[in-house]
Coordinates of C-alpha atoms in Angstrom, one line a residue:
X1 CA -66.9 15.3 70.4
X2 CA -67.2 14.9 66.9
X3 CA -70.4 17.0 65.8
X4 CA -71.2 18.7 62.0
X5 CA -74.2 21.1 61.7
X6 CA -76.1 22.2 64.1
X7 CA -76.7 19.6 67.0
X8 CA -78.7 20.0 70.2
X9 CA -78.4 17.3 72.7
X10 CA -80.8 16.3 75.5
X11 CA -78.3 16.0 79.1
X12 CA -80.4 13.5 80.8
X13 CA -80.0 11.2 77.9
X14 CA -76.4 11.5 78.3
X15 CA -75.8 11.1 81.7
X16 CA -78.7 8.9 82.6
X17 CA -79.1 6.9 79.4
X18 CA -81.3 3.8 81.5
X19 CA -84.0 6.3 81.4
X20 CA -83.9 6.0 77.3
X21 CA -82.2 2.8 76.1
X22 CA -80.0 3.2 73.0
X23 CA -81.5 2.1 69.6
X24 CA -78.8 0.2 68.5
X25 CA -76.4 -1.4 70.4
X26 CA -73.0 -1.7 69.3
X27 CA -73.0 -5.6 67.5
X28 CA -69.7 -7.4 68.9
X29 CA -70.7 -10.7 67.9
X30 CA -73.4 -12.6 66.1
X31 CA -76.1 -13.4 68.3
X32 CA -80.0 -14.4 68.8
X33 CA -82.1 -12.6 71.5
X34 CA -85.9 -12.4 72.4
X35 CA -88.4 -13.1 75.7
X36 CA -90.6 -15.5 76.4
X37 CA -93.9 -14.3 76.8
X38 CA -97.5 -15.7 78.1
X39 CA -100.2 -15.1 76.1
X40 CA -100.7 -11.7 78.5
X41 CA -97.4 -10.8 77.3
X42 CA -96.0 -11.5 81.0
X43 CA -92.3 -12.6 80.7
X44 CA -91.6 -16.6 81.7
X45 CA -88.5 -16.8 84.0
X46 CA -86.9 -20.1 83.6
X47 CA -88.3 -21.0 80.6
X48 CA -86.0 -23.4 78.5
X49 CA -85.4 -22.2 74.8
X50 CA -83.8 -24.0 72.2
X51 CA -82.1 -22.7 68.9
X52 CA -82.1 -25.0 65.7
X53 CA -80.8 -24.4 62.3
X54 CA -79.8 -27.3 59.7
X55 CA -77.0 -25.0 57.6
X56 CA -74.9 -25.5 59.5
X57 CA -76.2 -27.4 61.8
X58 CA -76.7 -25.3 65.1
X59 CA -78.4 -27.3 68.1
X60 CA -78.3 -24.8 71.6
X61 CA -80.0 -24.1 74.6
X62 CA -80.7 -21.9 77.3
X63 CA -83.1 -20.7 80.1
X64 CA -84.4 -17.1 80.4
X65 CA -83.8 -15.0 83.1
X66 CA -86.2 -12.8 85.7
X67 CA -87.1 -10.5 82.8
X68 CA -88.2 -13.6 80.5
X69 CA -85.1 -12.6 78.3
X70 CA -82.7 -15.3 76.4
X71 CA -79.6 -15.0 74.2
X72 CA -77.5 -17.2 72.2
X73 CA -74.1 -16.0 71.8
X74 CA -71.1 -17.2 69.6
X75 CA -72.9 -18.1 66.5
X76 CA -71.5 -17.9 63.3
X77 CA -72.6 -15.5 61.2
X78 CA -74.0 -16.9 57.7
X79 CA -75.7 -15.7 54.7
X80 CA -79.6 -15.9 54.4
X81 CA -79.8 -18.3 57.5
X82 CA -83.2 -18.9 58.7
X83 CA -83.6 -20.6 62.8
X84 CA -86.2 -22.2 64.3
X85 CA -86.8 -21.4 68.3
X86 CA -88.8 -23.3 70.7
X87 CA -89.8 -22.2 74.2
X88 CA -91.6 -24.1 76.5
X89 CA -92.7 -22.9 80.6
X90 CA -91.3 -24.1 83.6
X91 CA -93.2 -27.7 83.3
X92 CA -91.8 -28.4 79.9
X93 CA -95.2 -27.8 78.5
X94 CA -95.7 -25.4 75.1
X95 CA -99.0 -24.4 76.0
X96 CA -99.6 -20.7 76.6
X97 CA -96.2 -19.6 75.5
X98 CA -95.0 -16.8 73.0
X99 CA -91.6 -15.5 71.6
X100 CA -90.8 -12.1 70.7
X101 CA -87.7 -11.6 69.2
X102 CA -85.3 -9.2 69.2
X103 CA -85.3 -7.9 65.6
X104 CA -83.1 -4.9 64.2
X105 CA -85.4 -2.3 63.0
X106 CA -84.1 -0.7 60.3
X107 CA -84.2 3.6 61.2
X108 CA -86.7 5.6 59.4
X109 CA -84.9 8.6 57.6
X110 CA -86.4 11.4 56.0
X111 CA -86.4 12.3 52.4
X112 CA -83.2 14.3 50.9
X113 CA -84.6 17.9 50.3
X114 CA -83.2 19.1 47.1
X115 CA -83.5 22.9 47.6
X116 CA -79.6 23.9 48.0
X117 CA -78.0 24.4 44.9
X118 CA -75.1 22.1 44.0
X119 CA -72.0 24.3 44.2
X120 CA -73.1 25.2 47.9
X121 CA -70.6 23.8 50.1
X122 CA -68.9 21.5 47.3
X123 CA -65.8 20.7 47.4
X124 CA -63.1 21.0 44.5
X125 CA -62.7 17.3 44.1
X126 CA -66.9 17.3 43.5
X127 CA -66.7 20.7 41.6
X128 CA -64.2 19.4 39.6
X129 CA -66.0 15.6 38.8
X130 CA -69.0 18.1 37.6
X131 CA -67.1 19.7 35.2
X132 CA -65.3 16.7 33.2
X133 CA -68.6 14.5 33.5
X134 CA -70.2 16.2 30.7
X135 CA -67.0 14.8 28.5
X136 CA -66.5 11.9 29.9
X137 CA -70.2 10.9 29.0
X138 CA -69.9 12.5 25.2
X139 CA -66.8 10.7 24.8
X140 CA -68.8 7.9 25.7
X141 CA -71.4 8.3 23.7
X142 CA -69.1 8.2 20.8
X143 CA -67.9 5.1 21.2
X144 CA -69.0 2.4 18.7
X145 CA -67.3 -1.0 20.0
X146 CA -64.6 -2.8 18.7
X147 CA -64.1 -6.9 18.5
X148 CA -66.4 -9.4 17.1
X149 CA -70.1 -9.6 17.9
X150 CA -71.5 -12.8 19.5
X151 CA -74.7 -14.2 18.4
X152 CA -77.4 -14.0 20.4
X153 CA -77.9 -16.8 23.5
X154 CA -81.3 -16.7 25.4
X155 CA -81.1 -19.0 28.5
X156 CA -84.1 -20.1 29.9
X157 CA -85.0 -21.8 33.6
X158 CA -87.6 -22.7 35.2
X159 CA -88.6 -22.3 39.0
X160 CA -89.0 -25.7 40.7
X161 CA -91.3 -26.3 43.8
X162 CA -90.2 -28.8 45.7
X163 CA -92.7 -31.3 47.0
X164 CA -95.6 -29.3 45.3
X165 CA -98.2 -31.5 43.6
X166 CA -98.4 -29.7 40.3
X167 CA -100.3 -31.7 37.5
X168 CA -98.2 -30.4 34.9
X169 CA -94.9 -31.7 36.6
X170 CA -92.0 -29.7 37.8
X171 CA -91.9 -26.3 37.3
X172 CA -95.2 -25.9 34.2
X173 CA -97.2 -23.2 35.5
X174 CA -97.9 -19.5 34.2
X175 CA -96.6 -17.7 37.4
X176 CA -94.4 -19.3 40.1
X177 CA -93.2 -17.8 43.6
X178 CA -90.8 -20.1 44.9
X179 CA -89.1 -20.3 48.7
X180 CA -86.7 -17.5 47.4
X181 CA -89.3 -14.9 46.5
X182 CA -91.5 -16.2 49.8
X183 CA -88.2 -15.6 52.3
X184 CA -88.4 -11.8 51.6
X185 CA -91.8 -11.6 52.5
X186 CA -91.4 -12.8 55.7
X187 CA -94.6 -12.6 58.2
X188 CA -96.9 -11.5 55.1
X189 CA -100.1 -13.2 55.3
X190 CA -101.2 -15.3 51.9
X191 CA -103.6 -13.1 51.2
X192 CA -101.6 -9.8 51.5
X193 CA -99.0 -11.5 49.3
X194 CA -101.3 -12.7 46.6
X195 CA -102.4 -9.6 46.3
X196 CA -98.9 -7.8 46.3
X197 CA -97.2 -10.3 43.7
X198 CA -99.9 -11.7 41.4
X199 CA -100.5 -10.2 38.2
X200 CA -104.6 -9.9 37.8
X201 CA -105.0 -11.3 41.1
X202 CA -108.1 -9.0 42.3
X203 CA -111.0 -9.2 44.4
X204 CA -114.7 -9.0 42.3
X205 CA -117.4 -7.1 44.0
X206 CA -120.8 -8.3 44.4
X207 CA -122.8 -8.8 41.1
X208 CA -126.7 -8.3 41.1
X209 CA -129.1 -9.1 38.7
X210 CA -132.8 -9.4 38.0
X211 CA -134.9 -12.3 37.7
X212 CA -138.1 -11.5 36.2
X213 CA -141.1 -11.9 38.7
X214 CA -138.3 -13.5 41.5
X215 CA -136.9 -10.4 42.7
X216 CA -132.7 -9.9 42.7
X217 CA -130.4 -13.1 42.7
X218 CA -126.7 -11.8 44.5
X219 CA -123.2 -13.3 43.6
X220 CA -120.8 -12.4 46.4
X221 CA -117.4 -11.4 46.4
X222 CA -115.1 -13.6 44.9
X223 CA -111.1 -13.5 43.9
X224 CA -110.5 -13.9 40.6
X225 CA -107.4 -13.8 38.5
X226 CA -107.7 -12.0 35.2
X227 CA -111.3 -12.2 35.3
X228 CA -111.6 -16.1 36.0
X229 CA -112.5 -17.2 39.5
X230 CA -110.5 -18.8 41.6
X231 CA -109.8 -22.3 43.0
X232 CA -107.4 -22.6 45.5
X233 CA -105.2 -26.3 46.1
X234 CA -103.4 -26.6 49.2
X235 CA -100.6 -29.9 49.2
X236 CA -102.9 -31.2 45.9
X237 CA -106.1 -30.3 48.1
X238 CA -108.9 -28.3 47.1
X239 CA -109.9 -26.0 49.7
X240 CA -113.7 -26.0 48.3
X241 CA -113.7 -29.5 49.2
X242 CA -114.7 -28.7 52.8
X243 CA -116.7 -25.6 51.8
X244 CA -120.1 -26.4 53.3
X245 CA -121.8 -22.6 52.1
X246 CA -121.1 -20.8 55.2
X247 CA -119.9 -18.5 55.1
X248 CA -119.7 -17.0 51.9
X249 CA -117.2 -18.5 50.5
X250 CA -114.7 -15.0 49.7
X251 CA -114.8 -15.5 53.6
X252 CA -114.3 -18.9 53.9
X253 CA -111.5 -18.4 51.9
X254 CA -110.1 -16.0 53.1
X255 CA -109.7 -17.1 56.6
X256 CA -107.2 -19.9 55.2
X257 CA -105.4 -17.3 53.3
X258 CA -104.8 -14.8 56.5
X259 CA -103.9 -17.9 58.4
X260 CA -101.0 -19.1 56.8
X261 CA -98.0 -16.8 55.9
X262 CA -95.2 -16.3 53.9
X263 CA -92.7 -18.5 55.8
X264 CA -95.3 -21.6 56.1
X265 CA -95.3 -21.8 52.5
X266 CA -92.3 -23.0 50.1
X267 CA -94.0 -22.1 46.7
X268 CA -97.1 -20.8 44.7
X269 CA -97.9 -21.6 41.4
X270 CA -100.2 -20.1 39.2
X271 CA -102.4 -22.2 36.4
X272 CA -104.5 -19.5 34.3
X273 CA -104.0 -19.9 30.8
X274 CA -105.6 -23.5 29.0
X275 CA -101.8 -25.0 28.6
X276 CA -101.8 -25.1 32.2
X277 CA -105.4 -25.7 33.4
X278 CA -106.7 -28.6 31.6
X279 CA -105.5 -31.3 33.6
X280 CA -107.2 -29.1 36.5
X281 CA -110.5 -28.7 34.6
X282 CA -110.8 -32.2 33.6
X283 CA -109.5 -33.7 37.6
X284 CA -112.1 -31.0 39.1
X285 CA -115.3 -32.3 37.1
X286 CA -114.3 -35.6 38.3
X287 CA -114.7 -34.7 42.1
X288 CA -117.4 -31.7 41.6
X289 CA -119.8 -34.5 40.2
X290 CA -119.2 -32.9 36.0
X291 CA -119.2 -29.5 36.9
X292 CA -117.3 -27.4 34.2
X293 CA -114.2 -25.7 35.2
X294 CA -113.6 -23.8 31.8
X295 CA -113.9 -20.2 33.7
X296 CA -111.5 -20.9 36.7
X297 CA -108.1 -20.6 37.4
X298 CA -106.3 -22.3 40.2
X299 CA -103.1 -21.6 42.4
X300 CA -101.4 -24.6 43.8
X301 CA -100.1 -23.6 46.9
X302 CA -97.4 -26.0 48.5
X303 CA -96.8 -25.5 52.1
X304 CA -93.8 -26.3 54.4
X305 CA -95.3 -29.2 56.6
X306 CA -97.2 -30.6 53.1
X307 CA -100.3 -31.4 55.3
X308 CA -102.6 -29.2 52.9
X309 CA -104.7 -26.9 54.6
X310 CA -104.6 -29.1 58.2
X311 CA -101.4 -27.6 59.1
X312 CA -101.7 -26.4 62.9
X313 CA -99.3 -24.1 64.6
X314 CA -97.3 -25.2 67.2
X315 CA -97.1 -23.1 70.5
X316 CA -94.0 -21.3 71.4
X317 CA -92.1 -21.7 68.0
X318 CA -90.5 -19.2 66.2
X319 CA -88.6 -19.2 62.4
X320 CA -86.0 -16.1 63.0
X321 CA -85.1 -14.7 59.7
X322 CA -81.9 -12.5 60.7
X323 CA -79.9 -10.1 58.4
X324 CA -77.9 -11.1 56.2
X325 CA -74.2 -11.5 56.8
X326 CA -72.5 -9.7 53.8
X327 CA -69.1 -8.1 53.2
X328 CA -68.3 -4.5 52.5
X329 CA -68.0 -4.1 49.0
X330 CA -64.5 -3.2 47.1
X331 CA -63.3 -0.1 45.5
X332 CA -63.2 -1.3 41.8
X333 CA -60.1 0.2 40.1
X334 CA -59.8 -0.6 36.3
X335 CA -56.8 -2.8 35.4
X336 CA -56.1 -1.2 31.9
X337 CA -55.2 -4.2 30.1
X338 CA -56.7 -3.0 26.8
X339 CA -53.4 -2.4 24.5
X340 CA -55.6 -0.8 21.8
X341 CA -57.7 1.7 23.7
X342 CA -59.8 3.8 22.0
X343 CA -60.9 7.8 22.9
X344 CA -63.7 6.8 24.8
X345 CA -61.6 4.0 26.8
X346 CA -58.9 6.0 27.3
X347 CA -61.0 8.8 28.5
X348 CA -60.4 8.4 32.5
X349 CA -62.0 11.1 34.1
X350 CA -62.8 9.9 37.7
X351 CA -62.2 12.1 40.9
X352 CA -61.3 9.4 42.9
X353 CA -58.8 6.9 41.9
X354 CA -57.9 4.3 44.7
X355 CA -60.0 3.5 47.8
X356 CA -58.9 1.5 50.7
X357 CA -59.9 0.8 54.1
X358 CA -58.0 -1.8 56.1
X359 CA -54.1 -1.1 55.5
X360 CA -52.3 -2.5 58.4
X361 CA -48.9 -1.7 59.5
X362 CA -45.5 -4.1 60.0
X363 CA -43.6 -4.2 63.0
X364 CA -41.8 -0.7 61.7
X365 CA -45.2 0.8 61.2
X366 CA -44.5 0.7 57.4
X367 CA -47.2 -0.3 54.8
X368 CA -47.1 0.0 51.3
X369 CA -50.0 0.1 48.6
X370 CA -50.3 0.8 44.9
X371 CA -53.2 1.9 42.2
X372 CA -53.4 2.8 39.0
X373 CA -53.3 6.8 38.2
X374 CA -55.7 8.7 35.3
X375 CA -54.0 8.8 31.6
X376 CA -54.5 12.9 32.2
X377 CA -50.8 13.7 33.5
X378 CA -52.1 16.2 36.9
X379 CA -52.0 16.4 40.4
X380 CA -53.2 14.1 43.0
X381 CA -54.3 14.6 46.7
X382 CA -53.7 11.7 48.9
X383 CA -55.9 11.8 52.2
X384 CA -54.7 9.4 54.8
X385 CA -56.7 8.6 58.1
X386 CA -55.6 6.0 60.8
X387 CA -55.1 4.8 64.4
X388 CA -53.7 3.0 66.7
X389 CA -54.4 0.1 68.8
X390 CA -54.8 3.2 71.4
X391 CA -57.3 4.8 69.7
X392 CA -55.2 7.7 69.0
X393 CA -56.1 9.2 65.7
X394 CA -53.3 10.5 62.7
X395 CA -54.7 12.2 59.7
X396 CA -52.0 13.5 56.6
X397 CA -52.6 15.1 53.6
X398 CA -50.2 15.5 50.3
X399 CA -50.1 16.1 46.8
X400 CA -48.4 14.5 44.6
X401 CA -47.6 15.1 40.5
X402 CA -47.9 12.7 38.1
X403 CA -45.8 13.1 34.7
X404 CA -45.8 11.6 31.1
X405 CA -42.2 9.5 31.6
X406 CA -39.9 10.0 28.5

């Protein structure tokens, strides 16, 4: 048993681990798993599922089991790759069906406490990157550059929405969110988004004022963006189009926003400033019978299906977001190929020089490997750790000198 610190372990989870599950189950292969559920979150049996995902272009399906569980196996693993799942009941029908995915949860770990003093339980090779930091940094510091300087280049892009029905063309707007930005969001409603990401996106509370010999007149709550109000466009649509004056309209509103999330939209653009609002001003007055526009702003909100604010959700789909597939990062060792090098690039001062994980043996159980030493002439410790296809484990430990060759 490999333990550190002080560890108390409960038996029965050890010996009778069906009575608690583990957390995370060791990942052998990629693979997408979930249960169909009816809308009393009772588990379908037999319910056919089907996996879809256009890069690459995956096509699978299967049929759940008793428990109403499913899993695709054998897929390969990809970077940012987003699926599409669709489960329908034992008639082939989507009505009153539900997915629930399996999704890693990432564990919750509590904050570092920094009470212990540094040099308790450090080792020399921390003790002694602690106590050539302070030079390695001044030395640094000192440095003032060699070479020639380049001038100055500024590279500018803009963000592109596709589809989205922008007056002002491609990519002319003050703020843009596009599908990138929206991916991380995930399951975020609009309106928890807009809220999150938007600069001066707020909601105003209610203004009241008096009206001599009428009593008090009531504007109600209404979003505004950096004090302008707000005029939502859905696929080129205004949403006040439809707005018959109930509810209020904040509400009215507001039930579109919590309605569609993150992953039903492909990009947001925000038109505040006069550059970008005109055309809006001018196209509004035209179908709001003159009214002037001057005082709003507008977002142009361009959705996945591009049927404005219409778009319905289909029963029994699901668009699985999994992790993505990265690899571990390398141990960067500097190549020294400056000839001219001056204090502060000479100056190598790092307490560990060479990092490498996956050495494999030959035939003879022989493998060989190289890195680049300090300038300093001093010792090195060399920690090797390894084992076999048995699982049987060899640690070794050495020192070796390293001299200024003459």
């Amino acid at each position: 048993m490999l333990t550190q610190g002080w560890v108390g372990y409960d038996w029965k989870d050890v010996f009778y681990p069906s009575a608690n599950p583990i957390a995370y189950q060791p990942e052998t292969e990629f693979t997408i798993s979930g249960t169909v559920i009816n809308a009393f979150g009772g588990a379908i049996e037999k319910s056919k599922v089907l996996v879809l995902s256009t890069g690459p272009f995956i096509f699978k399906e299967t049929l759940t089991n008793k428990e109403g569980k499913f899993k695709f196996n054998n897929l390969f693993p990809i970077d940012t790759a987003i699926y599409k799942l669709q489960a329908t009941n034992k008639n082939g029908k989507e009505f009153n069906v539900g997915i629930k995915m399996d999704e890693v949860k990432p564990p919750v770990f509590l904050p570092l406490s920094n009470i212990t003093p540094w040099y308790v339980n450090s080792d020399t090779i921390r003790l002694k990157n602690t106590s050539t930091k302070s030079a390695q940094q001044k030395a640094i510091a000192n440095y003032m550059g060699e070479g020639n300087m380049m001038k100055e280049v500024t590279i500018k892009e803009k963000k592109i929405i596709k589809g989205s029905k922008n007056l002002n063309g491609p990519g002319e707007a003050d703020q843009i969110i596009d599908e990138e930005e929206l991916k991380k969001a995930d399951k975020m409603t609009l309106s928890e988004l807009l809220e999150k990401r938007l600069k001066g996106f707020v909601v105003n509370g209610l203004w009241t004022r008096v009206l001599p010999g009428r009593g008090y007149k009531t504007t109600p709550l209404a979003y505004t963006l950096d004090s302008k109000k707000i005029k939502f466009v859905i696929d080129g649509i205004d949403l006040d189009f439809y707005y018959t004056g109930m509810p209020a309209r904040l509400f009215y509103i507001k039930n579109y926003l919590d309605y569609f999330t993150a992953e039903d939209v492909t990009g947001i653009e925000v038109l505040s400033s006069s550059k970008y609002s005109t055309k809006y001003h001018v196209d509004m007055a035209r179908t709001d019978n003159g009214i002037s526009h001057q005082f709003f702003a507008y977002i142009e909100i361009t959705t996945r299906s591009k049927q404005g604010p219409f778009m319905k959700v289909t029963p029994g789909t699901y668009l699985y977001k999994t992790l993505p597939f990265t690899l571990p990062l390398q141990f960067y060792s500097p190549k020294y190929t400056v000839k001219n090098k001056t204090v502060a690039m000479s100056t190598d001062m790092r307490s560990t020089l060479h990092w490498e994980p996956n050495i494999m043996t030959d035939k003879d159980g022989k493998a060989t490997l190289s890195f680049y030493s300090a300038d300093k002439p001093s010792n090195y410790t060399i920690f090797i750790e390894g084992l076999n296809s048995e699982g049987e484990v060899g640690y070794n430990r050495q020192k070796i000198k390293v001299m200024v060759s003459k």
